[in-house]
Short mmCIF file of C-alpha atoms in Angstrom, two decimals:
data_model
loop_
_atom_site.label_atom_id
_atom_site.label_comp_id
_atom_site.label_asym_id
_atom_site.label_seq_id
_atom_site.Cartn_x
_atom_site.Cartn_y
_atom_site.Cartn_z
CA MET A 1 0.00 0.00 0.00
CA LYS A 2 1.28 3.42 -0.90
CA LEU A 3 0.87 6.65 0.99
CA LYS A 4 -1.60 7.93 -1.59
CA ASP A 5 -3.79 4.85 -1.03
CA PHE A 6 -4.27 6.00 2.51
CA PHE A 7 -6.25 8.95 1.23
CA THR A 8 -8.00 7.35 -1.74
CA PRO A 9 -11.74 6.69 -1.59
CA LYS A 10 -12.89 3.51 0.05
CA THR A 11 -14.34 1.87 -3.09
CA GLU A 12 -10.97 1.64 -4.84
CA LYS A 13 -9.47 0.11 -1.76
CA VAL A 14 -12.21 -2.52 -1.61
CA ASP A 15 -11.60 -3.42 -5.28
CA GLU A 16 -7.89 -3.76 -4.59
CA GLU A 17 -8.60 -6.00 -1.65
CA LYS A 18 -10.89 -8.18 -3.79
CA ASP A 19 -8.19 -8.45 -6.44
CA LEU A 20 -5.68 -9.50 -3.84
CA ILE A 21 -8.01 -12.16 -2.41
CA ARG A 22 -8.71 -13.49 -5.91
CA PHE A 23 -5.01 -13.57 -6.67
CA LEU A 24 -4.29 -15.59 -3.54
CA SER A 25 -6.47 -18.43 -4.84
CA GLU A 26 -4.11 -18.70 -7.82
CA VAL A 27 -1.13 -19.31 -5.56
CA GLU A 28 -0.56 -23.01 -5.14
CA LEU A 29 0.10 -22.67 -1.43
CA PHE A 30 -3.21 -20.95 -0.69
CA GLU A 31 -5.49 -22.50 -3.33
CA ASN A 32 -7.42 -24.64 -0.82
CA LEU A 33 -8.25 -21.77 1.53
CA THR A 34 -11.79 -20.46 1.78
CA ARG A 35 -12.51 -16.88 0.84
CA ASN A 36 -12.73 -15.82 4.47
CA GLU A 37 -9.42 -17.43 5.29
CA ARG A 38 -7.77 -15.76 2.31
CA LYS A 39 -9.24 -12.44 3.38
CA ASN A 40 -7.80 -12.93 6.84
CA LEU A 41 -4.44 -13.89 5.39
CA SER A 42 -4.37 -10.87 3.09
CA GLN A 43 -4.32 -8.61 6.13
CA HIS A 44 -0.87 -9.89 6.96
CA LEU A 45 0.59 -9.33 3.50
CA TYR A 46 2.92 -6.43 2.75
CA GLU A 47 2.98 -5.42 -0.89
CA ARG A 48 6.45 -4.47 -2.14
CA THR A 49 7.51 -3.28 -5.58
CA TYR A 50 10.97 -4.10 -6.89
CA LYS A 51 12.66 -2.73 -9.98
CA ALA A 52 14.62 -4.96 -12.34
CA ASP A 53 18.04 -5.94 -10.93
CA GLU A 54 17.03 -4.97 -7.41
CA ILE A 55 18.13 -7.42 -4.73
CA VAL A 56 15.32 -8.81 -2.56
CA PHE A 57 17.65 -10.48 -0.09
CA LYS A 58 21.14 -11.90 -0.04
CA LYS A 59 22.51 -15.19 1.13
CA GLY A 60 23.33 -14.93 4.83
CA TYR A 61 20.57 -12.49 5.82
CA PRO A 62 18.31 -13.60 8.70
CA ASN A 63 15.13 -15.40 7.68
CA VAL A 64 12.35 -12.90 8.34
CA VAL A 65 9.89 -12.71 5.47
CA MET A 66 8.39 -15.18 3.01
CA TYR A 67 7.37 -13.82 -0.39
CA VAL A 68 4.75 -14.63 -3.00
CA VAL A 69 5.29 -13.22 -6.48
CA LYS A 70 2.27 -11.23 -7.59
CA GLU A 71 3.84 -10.01 -10.78
CA GLY A 72 7.19 -10.20 -12.47
CA GLU A 73 10.12 -12.56 -12.52
CA LEU A 74 13.05 -13.18 -10.19
CA GLN A 75 16.24 -15.18 -10.30
CA THR A 76 18.00 -17.29 -7.70
CA PHE A 77 21.75 -17.29 -7.20
CA LEU A 78 23.63 -19.54 -4.87
CA ASP A 79 26.75 -17.48 -4.41
CA SER A 80 27.10 -14.10 -5.99
CA THR A 81 24.83 -12.46 -8.53
CA GLU A 82 27.50 -13.13 -11.20
CA GLY A 83 27.09 -16.88 -10.80
CA GLU A 84 24.70 -19.19 -12.54
CA ASN A 85 20.96 -18.59 -12.28
CA LEU A 86 19.73 -21.59 -10.31
CA LYS A 87 16.02 -21.18 -10.80
CA THR A 88 13.68 -18.60 -12.26
CA ILE A 89 10.77 -17.61 -10.02
CA LYS A 90 7.60 -16.60 -11.83
CA THR A 91 4.21 -15.13 -11.01
CA ALA A 92 2.28 -17.03 -8.27
CA ASP A 93 5.47 -18.78 -7.13
CA PHE A 94 6.70 -18.31 -3.61
CA PHE A 95 10.12 -18.27 -1.99
CA GLY A 96 11.71 -17.90 1.44
CA GLU A 97 9.54 -20.69 2.85
CA VAL A 98 12.56 -22.38 4.42
CA GLY A 99 12.57 -19.63 7.02
CA LEU A 100 9.19 -20.76 8.33
CA PHE A 101 10.77 -23.87 9.76
CA LEU A 102 14.47 -23.26 10.20
CA GLU A 103 16.22 -20.53 12.14
CA GLU A 104 19.03 -20.61 9.60
CA GLU A 105 20.12 -17.76 7.40
CA ARG A 106 18.99 -17.23 3.82
CA THR A 107 20.50 -19.93 1.65
CA ALA A 108 20.38 -18.06 -1.64
CA THR A 109 20.35 -14.59 -3.13
CA ILE A 110 17.17 -13.46 -4.90
CA VAL A 111 17.29 -10.73 -7.53
CA ALA A 112 14.40 -9.33 -9.53
CA SER A 113 15.08 -9.83 -13.23
CA LYS A 114 12.05 -7.78 -14.27
CA ASP A 115 10.01 -5.14 -12.46
CA SER A 116 8.14 -7.19 -9.86
CA ILE A 117 5.48 -6.91 -7.21
CA LEU A 118 5.95 -9.20 -4.23
CA LEU A 119 3.65 -9.98 -1.32
CA GLY A 120 5.68 -10.43 1.83
CA ILE A 121 4.45 -12.14 4.94
CA SER A 122 6.61 -12.17 8.02
CA LYS A 123 7.56 -15.50 9.48
CA ARG A 124 5.94 -14.59 12.79
CA ASP A 125 2.66 -13.44 11.21
CA MET A 126 2.54 -16.64 9.15
CA ASN A 127 3.09 -18.81 12.21
CA ARG A 128 0.49 -16.81 14.11
CA PHE A 129 -2.00 -17.20 11.28
CA ILE A 130 -1.41 -20.96 11.28
CA ASP A 131 -1.89 -21.07 15.06
CA GLU A 132 -4.99 -18.90 15.08
CA LEU A 133 -6.75 -20.59 12.18
CA PRO A 134 -5.58 -24.19 12.51
CA ARG A 135 -7.90 -25.43 9.77
CA ALA A 136 -6.46 -22.99 7.25
CA GLY A 137 -3.02 -23.57 8.72
CA SER A 138 -3.16 -27.32 8.14
CA LYS A 139 -4.19 -26.73 4.52
CA ILE A 140 -1.25 -24.42 3.98
CA LEU A 141 1.19 -26.72 5.74
CA ARG A 142 -0.02 -29.77 3.79
CA LYS A 143 0.37 -27.92 0.50
CA LEU A 144 3.78 -26.73 1.60
CA ALA A 145 4.78 -30.28 2.50
CA THR A 146 3.64 -31.48 -0.93
CA VAL A 147 5.65 -28.75 -2.64
CA LEU A 148 8.73 -29.44 -0.54
CA CYS A 149 8.42 -33.20 -1.16
CA SER A 150 8.24 -32.66 -4.89
CA HIS A 151 11.27 -30.37 -4.58
CA LEU A 152 13.02 -33.13 -2.72
CA ILE A 153 12.13 -35.75 -5.34
CA ASN A 154 13.30 -33.43 -8.10
CA THR A 155 16.51 -32.76 -6.25
CA ASN A 156 17.01 -36.48 -5.73
CA LYS A 157 16.43 -37.12 -9.41
CA ALA A 158 18.81 -34.35 -10.33
CA LEU A 159 21.32 -35.74 -7.87
CA ALA A 160 20.96 -39.23 -9.30
CA SER A 161 21.41 -38.00 -12.85
CA LYS A 162 24.41 -35.95 -11.77
CA ARG A 163 25.82 -39.01 -10.05
CA ASP A 164 25.37 -41.06 -13.22
CA GLU A 165 27.00 -38.29 -15.18
CA LEU A 166 29.85 -38.29 -12.73
CA LYS A 167 30.20 -42.07 -13.01
CA ASN A 168 30.27 -41.82 -16.78
CA LEU A 169 32.84 -39.07 -16.57
CA LYS A 170 34.93 -41.18 -14.21
CA LYS A 171 34.70 -44.14 -16.57
CA GLN A 172 35.70 -41.95 -19.48
CA LEU A 173 38.54 -40.56 -17.45
CA GLU A 174 39.77 -44.04 -16.53
CA GLU A 175 39.49 -45.19 -20.11
CA SER A 176 41.36 -42.19 -21.40
CA GLU A 177 44.02 -42.69 -18.72
CA CYS A 178 44.37 -46.33 -19.85
CA GLN A 179 44.66 -45.15 -23.42
CA ILE A 180 47.31 -42.64 -22.46
CA GLN A 181 49.28 -45.28 -20.61
CA GLU A 182 48.99 -47.66 -23.54
CA LEU A 183 50.15 -44.91 -25.85
CA LYS A 184 52.99 -44.09 -23.49
CA SER A 185 54.09 -47.72 -23.20
CA SER A 186 53.91 -48.17 -26.95
CA GLN A 187 55.97 -45.01 -27.36
CA ASP A 188 58.52 -46.32 -24.86
CA VAL A 189 58.78 -49.55 -26.78
CA GLU A 190 59.27 -47.59 -29.98
CA ASN A 191 61.92 -45.44 -28.32
CA GLU A 192 63.79 -48.52 -27.10
CA LYS A 193 63.62 -49.99 -30.57
CA SER A 194 65.08 -46.92 -32.12
CA MET B 1 23.25 15.40 -12.62
CA ASP B 2 23.84 18.42 -10.39
CA ARG B 3 20.37 19.70 -11.02
CA ILE B 4 18.89 16.40 -9.78
CA LYS B 5 21.04 16.58 -6.67
CA VAL B 6 19.87 20.11 -5.93
CA ILE B 7 16.26 19.11 -6.44
CA ARG B 8 16.74 16.15 -4.15
CA ILE B 9 18.23 18.31 -1.41
CA VAL B 10 15.42 20.85 -1.75
CA ILE B 11 12.78 18.12 -1.54
CA GLY B 12 14.55 16.57 1.44
CA VAL B 13 14.65 19.88 3.31
CA MET B 14 11.00 20.51 2.49
CA THR B 15 9.99 17.06 3.76
CA LEU B 16 11.90 17.66 6.95
CA GLY B 17 10.23 21.05 7.34
CA ILE B 18 6.80 19.55 6.85
CA ALA B 19 7.59 16.84 9.40
CA VAL B 20 8.75 19.42 11.95
CA LEU B 21 5.69 21.59 11.31
CA GLY B 22 3.47 18.53 11.66
CA ILE B 23 5.00 17.64 14.98
CA LEU B 24 4.61 21.23 16.19
CA PHE B 25 1.01 21.32 14.99
CA TYR B 26 0.04 18.03 16.65
CA LYS B 27 2.27 18.62 19.70
CA SER B 28 -0.59 19.31 22.08
CA ILE B 29 -2.31 16.00 21.39
CA LEU B 30 0.87 13.94 21.26
CA SER B 31 0.37 12.69 24.80
CA TYR B 32 -3.19 11.55 23.93
CA LEU B 33 -1.81 9.67 20.97
CA VAL B 34 0.77 7.98 23.17
CA ILE B 35 -1.85 7.00 25.75
CA SER B 36 -4.33 5.74 23.14
CA GLY B 37 -1.51 3.85 21.47
CA LEU B 38 -0.61 2.18 24.74
CA LEU B 39 -4.26 1.35 25.47
CA ALA B 40 -4.81 -0.02 21.99
CA TYR B 41 -1.67 -2.06 22.35
CA LEU B 42 -2.91 -3.60 25.57
CA ILE B 43 -6.37 -4.40 24.18
CA SER B 44 -5.29 -5.63 20.74
CA PRO B 45 -4.54 -9.28 21.65
CA LEU B 46 -8.17 -9.63 22.73
CA ILE B 47 -9.45 -8.25 19.42
CA ASN B 48 -7.07 -10.48 17.46
CA TYR B 49 -8.24 -13.47 19.43
CA ALA B 50 -11.88 -12.72 18.64
CA GLN B 51 -11.04 -12.38 14.96
CA LYS B 52 -10.19 -16.06 15.03
CA PHE B 53 -13.92 -16.74 15.19
CA HIS B 54 -14.59 -14.39 12.27
CA ILE B 55 -16.10 -11.74 14.54
CA PRO B 56 -15.57 -8.32 12.92
CA ARG B 57 -13.02 -6.21 14.72
CA ALA B 58 -15.40 -3.29 15.17
CA VAL B 59 -17.90 -5.50 17.01
CA THR B 60 -15.30 -6.86 19.41
CA ILE B 61 -13.95 -3.39 20.07
CA LEU B 62 -17.43 -2.11 20.90
CA VAL B 63 -18.03 -5.06 23.22
CA VAL B 64 -14.71 -4.40 24.96
CA TYR B 65 -15.67 -0.73 25.25
CA LEU B 66 -19.00 -1.66 26.79
CA ILE B 67 -17.24 -3.89 29.32
CA ILE B 68 -14.75 -1.13 30.15
CA ILE B 69 -17.54 1.46 30.52
CA SER B 70 -19.50 -0.80 32.86
CA LEU B 71 -16.32 -1.47 34.83
CA ILE B 72 -15.75 2.27 35.11
CA ILE B 73 -19.34 2.75 36.29
CA ILE B 74 -18.85 0.04 38.91
CA LEU B 75 -15.56 1.68 39.86
CA ILE B 76 -17.17 5.08 40.27
CA ASN B 77 -20.18 3.80 42.21
CA VAL B 78 -18.66 1.13 44.42
CA ILE B 79 -14.91 1.23 44.70
CA ILE B 80 -14.09 4.92 44.55
CA PRO B 81 -16.44 5.96 47.40
CA GLN B 82 -15.01 3.15 49.49
CA VAL B 83 -11.42 4.16 48.71
CA LYS B 84 -12.30 7.79 49.30
CA THR B 85 -13.83 7.19 52.72
CA GLN B 86 -11.00 4.88 53.63
CA ALA B 87 -8.40 7.41 52.52
CA GLU B 88 -10.19 10.19 54.39
CA GLU B 89 -10.40 8.10 57.53
CA ALA B 90 -6.75 7.21 57.22
CA SER B 91 -5.67 10.78 56.73
CA LYS B 92 -7.84 11.91 59.68
CA PHE B 93 -6.27 9.16 61.68
CA PHE B 94 -2.75 10.29 60.82
CA LYS B 95 -3.59 13.94 61.51
CA GLN B 96 -4.86 12.98 64.94
CA ILE B 97 -1.62 11.19 65.59
CA VAL B 98 0.35 14.28 64.65
CA LYS B 99 -1.77 16.39 67.01
CA ASP B 100 -1.27 13.96 69.84
CA PRO B 101 2.37 14.41 70.90
CA GLY B 102 2.58 11.09 72.67
CA ALA B 103 1.33 9.10 69.74
CA PHE B 104 4.66 8.74 68.01
CA SER B 105 6.39 7.38 71.00
CA LEU B 106 7.50 3.89 70.17
CA LYS B 107 6.12 2.92 73.55
CA SER B 108 2.64 3.72 72.32
CA ILE B 109 2.83 0.80 69.93
CA GLY B 110 2.67 -1.29 73.04
CA LEU B 111 5.07 -4.09 72.25
CA ASP B 112 6.64 -5.09 75.56
CA GLY B 113 10.01 -6.02 74.09
CA VAL B 114 10.33 -2.74 72.24
CA THR B 115 9.46 -0.69 75.33
CA LYS B 116 11.98 -2.53 77.46
CA PHE B 117 14.62 -2.12 74.77
CA ILE B 118 14.01 1.62 74.56
CA ASP B 119 14.15 1.97 78.33
CA ARG B 120 17.44 0.11 78.44
CA LEU B 121 18.83 2.26 75.65
CA GLN B 122 17.87 5.43 77.43
CA THR B 123 19.40 4.40 80.73
CA ARG B 124 22.65 3.44 78.97
CA PHE B 125 22.91 6.39 76.61
CA THR B 126 21.22 9.30 78.30
CA PHE B 127 22.01 11.67 75.44
CA ILE B 128 19.74 9.73 73.08
CA ASN B 129 16.13 10.73 73.23
CA VAL B 130 14.50 7.94 71.24
CA ASP B 131 11.04 9.37 71.52
CA GLU B 132 12.11 12.70 70.08
CA TYR B 133 13.75 11.04 67.07
CA THR B 134 10.81 8.79 66.34
CA GLN B 135 8.45 11.72 66.64
CA MET B 136 10.53 13.74 64.19
CA LEU B 137 10.64 10.82 61.78
CA GLY B 138 6.92 10.28 62.19
CA GLU B 139 6.08 13.87 61.41
CA LYS B 140 8.25 13.83 58.32
CA PHE B 141 6.59 10.63 57.21
CA VAL B 142 3.11 12.05 57.66
CA GLY B 143 4.20 15.04 55.59
CA VAL B 144 5.28 12.72 52.79
CA ILE B 145 2.08 10.67 53.02
CA ASN B 146 -0.01 13.82 52.82
CA ALA B 147 1.97 14.99 49.81
CA ILE B 148 1.55 11.76 47.80
CA PRO B 149 -2.00 12.38 46.53
CA GLN B 150 -0.98 15.88 45.47
CA ILE B 151 2.06 14.56 43.61
CA LEU B 152 -0.05 11.93 41.88
CA ILE B 153 -2.69 14.43 40.87
CA ASN B 154 -0.11 16.93 39.62
CA SER B 155 1.75 14.43 37.48
CA LEU B 156 -1.42 12.96 36.07
CA SER B 157 -3.07 16.26 35.24
CA GLY B 158 -0.01 17.13 33.20
CA ILE B 159 -0.78 14.28 30.88
CA ILE B 160 -4.50 13.96 30.90
CA ASN B 161 -7.09 16.57 30.45
CA PHE B 162 -10.22 14.87 31.69
CA LEU B 163 -12.49 15.95 28.84
CA ALA B 164 -9.93 14.92 26.27
CA PHE B 165 -9.53 11.67 28.05
CA LEU B 166 -13.24 11.03 27.73
CA VAL B 167 -13.63 12.08 24.11
CA VAL B 168 -10.41 11.88 22.15
CA ILE B 169 -8.72 8.82 23.56
CA PRO B 170 -11.55 6.30 23.05
CA PHE B 171 -11.99 7.51 19.47
CA VAL B 172 -8.30 7.35 18.60
CA CYS B 173 -8.05 4.03 20.35
CA PHE B 174 -10.99 2.67 18.38
CA PHE B 175 -9.48 3.49 15.02
CA LEU B 176 -6.03 2.30 16.05
CA LEU B 177 -7.56 -1.04 17.00
CA LYS B 178 -9.86 -1.37 14.01
CA ASP B 179 -7.25 -0.49 11.38
CA GLU B 180 -4.27 -1.95 13.18
CA ARG B 181 -3.04 -4.04 10.24
CA GLN B 182 -3.81 -1.28 7.75
CA LEU B 183 -1.76 1.21 9.76
CA MET B 184 1.10 -1.25 10.01
CA LYS B 185 0.99 -1.86 6.26
CA THR B 186 1.06 1.88 5.62
CA PHE B 187 3.95 2.36 8.00
CA PHE B 188 6.04 -0.41 6.46
CA SER B 189 5.21 0.72 2.92
CA TRP B 190 7.15 3.93 3.64
CA ILE B 191 10.30 1.96 4.29
CA PRO B 192 12.64 1.37 1.31
CA ASN B 193 13.11 -2.22 0.10
CA ARG B 194 16.68 -2.25 1.35
CA TYR B 195 15.56 -1.80 4.96
CA PHE B 196 12.18 -3.57 4.77
CA GLU B 197 13.27 -6.92 6.18
CA PHE B 198 15.45 -5.28 8.79
CA SER B 199 12.61 -3.06 10.00
CA ILE B 200 10.22 -6.01 10.27
CA TYR B 201 12.90 -7.95 12.13
CA LEU B 202 13.52 -5.05 14.53
CA PHE B 203 9.80 -4.44 15.07
CA GLU B 204 9.08 -8.08 15.87
CA LYS B 205 12.05 -8.44 18.20
CA ILE B 206 11.00 -5.33 20.13
CA GLU B 207 7.42 -6.52 20.30
CA ASP B 208 8.51 -9.91 21.50
CA SER B 209 10.48 -8.60 24.44
CA PHE B 210 9.12 -5.15 25.30
CA GLY B 211 5.48 -5.67 24.36
CA ARG B 212 5.19 -8.85 26.32
CA TYR B 213 6.88 -7.14 29.25
CA LEU B 214 4.39 -4.26 29.19
CA ARG B 215 1.33 -6.48 28.95
CA SER B 216 2.46 -8.89 31.60
CA ILE B 217 3.37 -6.10 34.03
CA LEU B 218 -0.20 -4.84 33.79
CA LEU B 219 -1.63 -8.29 34.42
CA GLU B 220 0.82 -8.84 37.26
CA THR B 221 -0.28 -5.60 38.92
CA ILE B 222 -3.93 -6.62 38.79
CA ILE B 223 -3.29 -10.12 40.16
CA VAL B 224 -1.03 -8.89 42.98
CA THR B 225 -3.66 -6.32 43.95
CA ILE B 226 -6.37 -8.97 44.14
CA LEU B 227 -4.15 -11.39 46.08
CA SER B 228 -3.16 -8.71 48.59
CA TYR B 229 -6.77 -7.65 48.95
CA ILE B 230 -7.81 -11.20 49.75
CA GLY B 231 -4.91 -11.58 52.20
CA LEU B 232 -5.68 -8.32 54.01
CA LEU B 233 -9.37 -9.18 54.17
CA ILE B 234 -8.59 -12.54 55.74
CA LEU B 235 -6.34 -10.85 58.32
CA GLY B 236 -9.11 -8.34 59.01
CA ILE B 237 -6.92 -5.29 58.53
CA PRO B 238 -8.82 -2.02 58.03
CA TYR B 239 -8.64 -0.05 54.74
CA ALA B 240 -7.86 -3.32 52.94
CA LEU B 241 -8.90 -2.05 49.51
CA THR B 242 -6.86 1.15 49.61
CA LEU B 243 -3.84 -0.68 50.97
CA SER B 244 -3.99 -3.44 48.36
CA ILE B 245 -4.28 -0.90 45.54
CA ILE B 246 -1.15 0.81 46.88
CA ILE B 247 0.63 -2.56 47.04
CA GLY B 248 -0.44 -3.40 43.49
CA LEU B 249 0.60 -0.04 42.05
CA THR B 250 4.01 -0.07 43.68
CA ASN B 251 4.65 -3.71 42.74
CA PRO B 252 6.07 -3.01 39.25
CA ILE B 253 8.77 -0.79 40.81
CA LYS B 254 11.68 -3.16 40.91
CA PHE B 255 13.14 -4.05 44.34
CA PHE B 256 11.70 -1.08 46.24
CA GLY B 257 8.11 -1.59 45.17
CA PRO B 258 7.03 -4.30 47.60
CA PHE B 259 8.69 -2.45 50.52
CA ILE B 260 7.23 0.94 49.63
CA GLY B 261 3.83 -0.63 49.18
CA PHE B 262 4.03 -2.38 52.48
CA VAL B 263 4.94 0.59 54.68
CA PRO B 264 1.34 1.91 54.87
CA VAL B 265 0.11 -1.55 55.90
CA ILE B 266 2.50 -1.68 58.86
CA LEU B 267 1.62 1.88 59.89
CA VAL B 268 -2.09 1.20 59.70
CA ILE B 269 -1.73 -1.91 61.83
CA LEU B 270 0.49 -0.21 64.43
CA PHE B 271 -1.71 2.82 64.85
CA SER B 272 -5.11 1.15 64.67
CA PRO B 273 -7.01 -0.96 67.20
CA VAL B 274 -5.93 -4.15 65.41
CA PRO B 275 -3.51 -6.16 67.58
CA ASN B 276 0.10 -5.39 66.75
CA VAL B 277 0.97 -9.05 66.25
CA MET B 278 -0.86 -8.67 62.97
CA VAL B 279 2.28 -6.98 61.61
CA ILE B 280 3.98 -10.35 61.58
CA TYR B 281 1.03 -12.03 59.89
CA ALA B 282 0.85 -9.19 57.39
CA ILE B 283 4.56 -9.51 56.65
CA LEU B 284 4.04 -13.26 56.23
CA MET B 285 1.19 -12.58 53.86
CA SER B 286 3.27 -10.13 51.87
CA ILE B 287 6.09 -12.67 51.65
CA ILE B 288 3.65 -15.28 50.36
CA VAL B 289 2.25 -12.86 47.77
CA GLN B 290 5.77 -11.85 46.73
CA GLN B 291 6.78 -15.49 46.40
CA ILE B 292 3.72 -16.24 44.27
CA ASP B 293 4.54 -13.17 42.22
CA SER B 294 8.23 -13.82 41.70
CA ASN B 295 8.10 -17.61 41.38
CA ILE B 296 4.84 -18.20 39.54
CA LEU B 297 3.47 -15.00 38.03
CA PHE B 298 6.67 -13.33 36.82
CA PRO B 299 8.23 -16.41 35.19
CA SER B 300 5.01 -17.46 33.47
CA LEU B 301 3.99 -13.96 32.36
CA VAL B 302 7.18 -12.06 31.72
CA GLY B 303 9.23 -15.15 30.98
CA LYS B 304 12.96 -14.95 31.01
CA GLY B 305 12.81 -11.57 32.67
CA LEU B 306 14.41 -8.34 31.62
CA GLY B 307 17.90 -9.54 30.95
CA MET B 308 19.20 -6.49 32.80
CA HIS B 309 21.57 -6.87 35.73
CA PRO B 310 19.77 -6.27 39.08
CA LEU B 311 22.23 -3.51 39.98
CA TRP B 312 21.48 -1.72 36.74
CA VAL B 313 17.72 -2.03 37.35
CA LEU B 314 18.21 -0.63 40.86
CA LEU B 315 20.22 2.35 39.64
CA THR B 316 17.70 2.97 36.85
CA VAL B 317 14.83 3.08 39.32
CA ILE B 318 16.70 5.56 41.55
CA ALA B 319 17.69 7.75 38.61
CA GLY B 320 14.15 7.69 37.25
CA GLY B 321 12.80 8.75 40.63
CA TYR B 322 15.26 11.64 40.82
CA ALA B 323 14.55 12.85 37.30
CA PHE B 324 10.79 12.44 36.91
CA GLY B 325 9.32 11.71 40.35
CA VAL B 326 6.67 9.05 40.80
CA LEU B 327 6.19 8.51 37.07
CA GLY B 328 9.94 8.14 36.74
CA LEU B 329 9.99 5.41 39.35
CA LEU B 330 7.35 3.50 37.41
CA LEU B 331 8.47 4.13 33.85
CA ALA B 332 12.28 4.31 34.05
CA VAL B 333 12.88 0.58 33.81
CA PRO B 334 10.51 -0.08 30.86
CA VAL B 335 11.88 2.89 28.89
CA VAL B 336 15.52 1.96 29.50
CA PHE B 337 14.66 -1.63 28.65
CA LEU B 338 13.08 -0.50 25.37
CA ILE B 339 16.17 1.50 24.41
CA LYS B 340 18.41 -1.38 25.40
CA THR B 341 16.41 -3.82 23.21
CA VAL B 342 16.56 -1.50 20.20
CA VAL B 343 20.32 -1.00 20.55
CA GLN B 344 20.98 -4.68 21.14
CA VAL B 345 18.89 -5.96 18.24
CA SER B 346 20.24 -3.32 15.85
CA ALA B 347 23.82 -4.01 16.87
CA THR B 348 23.63 -7.65 15.80
CA SER B 349 21.21 -7.47 12.90
CA LEU B 350 22.54 -4.34 11.15
CA LYS B 351 25.65 -6.34 10.33
CA GLN B 352 23.69 -9.41 9.30
CA PHE B 353 21.66 -7.34 6.87
CA GLU B 354 24.87 -5.71 5.59
CA ILE B 355 23.53 -2.23 6.34
CA ILE B 356 26.72 -1.30 8.15
#
């Protein structure tokens, strides 16, 4: 909400609120919530606008806020922003959910790649919401568990494929080493001959 | 480039000017805002709790208001007349004592041991006139006791204009409570992205330690008052209500509170028809209440406690008393604690957020 919204007529505000509540049903995490529950949740959301290339948070910051992307696109970096883009975050995706459960620091750096609008909810407000409305809370947590499980499966698959790749690489390396040694030995023999 | 810089500086100065003018303009109602803010802060958990059952905030607030109004009516009709008559009787009682020159003699208390001890003292050290000293002390004490209501009234009237209290504060409080989240959203929307997470972090940390402290102190005061009232009633000590309110109000003052609050009880017992042995029972009762307070109430309500060294708390209370009188005694520790929390949290998290 901007300062000017504080003075705008009530009707516009109501429309905005309705839009927000409708948008929340498109977010995977909140799709099972009833309208009332979404309305209640929307009271805890802080709307933030980020310009392209603006940093949302860096690796190592304390875990305070979880974000849902309302509009725009963001990129994830593991180390510095010059590194490889790990994952692109799009509209209706969410990030920073690790902070809900672990006291650890941020594990990645998030940078907006386009102009974006994010909805932030603080870790404490989220936990309070889950405590106060346990029915809605269990829906959110179940969805979150599903998402995290699928992440885990994907990561496992990726890990397995990487491991296979690594094995193949090792095999190739061994083979090439054998070839080199054979070449070397054959060369030695030739040298002795000459 | 330079032109933009100049424009920026001009806009900055203008914003600052507007802010200063705003503060000057709203200066006279600033104290109302602070009080309504505090009140709203104390009531808000109740409203949030009711929201759990999808009761609109406005409805809950109105219900809470109705309850408060009826409590005030009960207070005005039942408790205040009682306290007033009790206070008047007590003050008459003390005035009579001052008039009667023999009354402050320690012998008049009538404890055999004490009388014998004084007699022995006087025969040994003839230059000491115990009675004269106690009388002097007593007169000074009565002076202080008589001054307390005046001090209280003076310091309160500085803050609260009664009409404003009746009209402005409930209204401000109502809107603060109803639009609590909206106001918070507006406030945080003013903060640049760079400092957004830090500000939320700081806000929550302060609320966790200071807010809980404030709420639990209030609850503690009420419970201690009720417990003392029950205890004094059982012991059959006169002016029980007035005395227990004094005990409750002085309780939040660290270390000194329980002692300050207990002095009137001892005096009332000594100078009233109640047998003097009651002092011991009353002290026992106060010890029990203090034990309940410090071992059950304080740990469960306030939790880990202030995290300030006892010596520091003690010095803070004394300094607060010197600087701002009665209000200083009560508010010094919370305010210093607030500042300490802000500094502590910022010191660690400013680095984590790479702001410094």
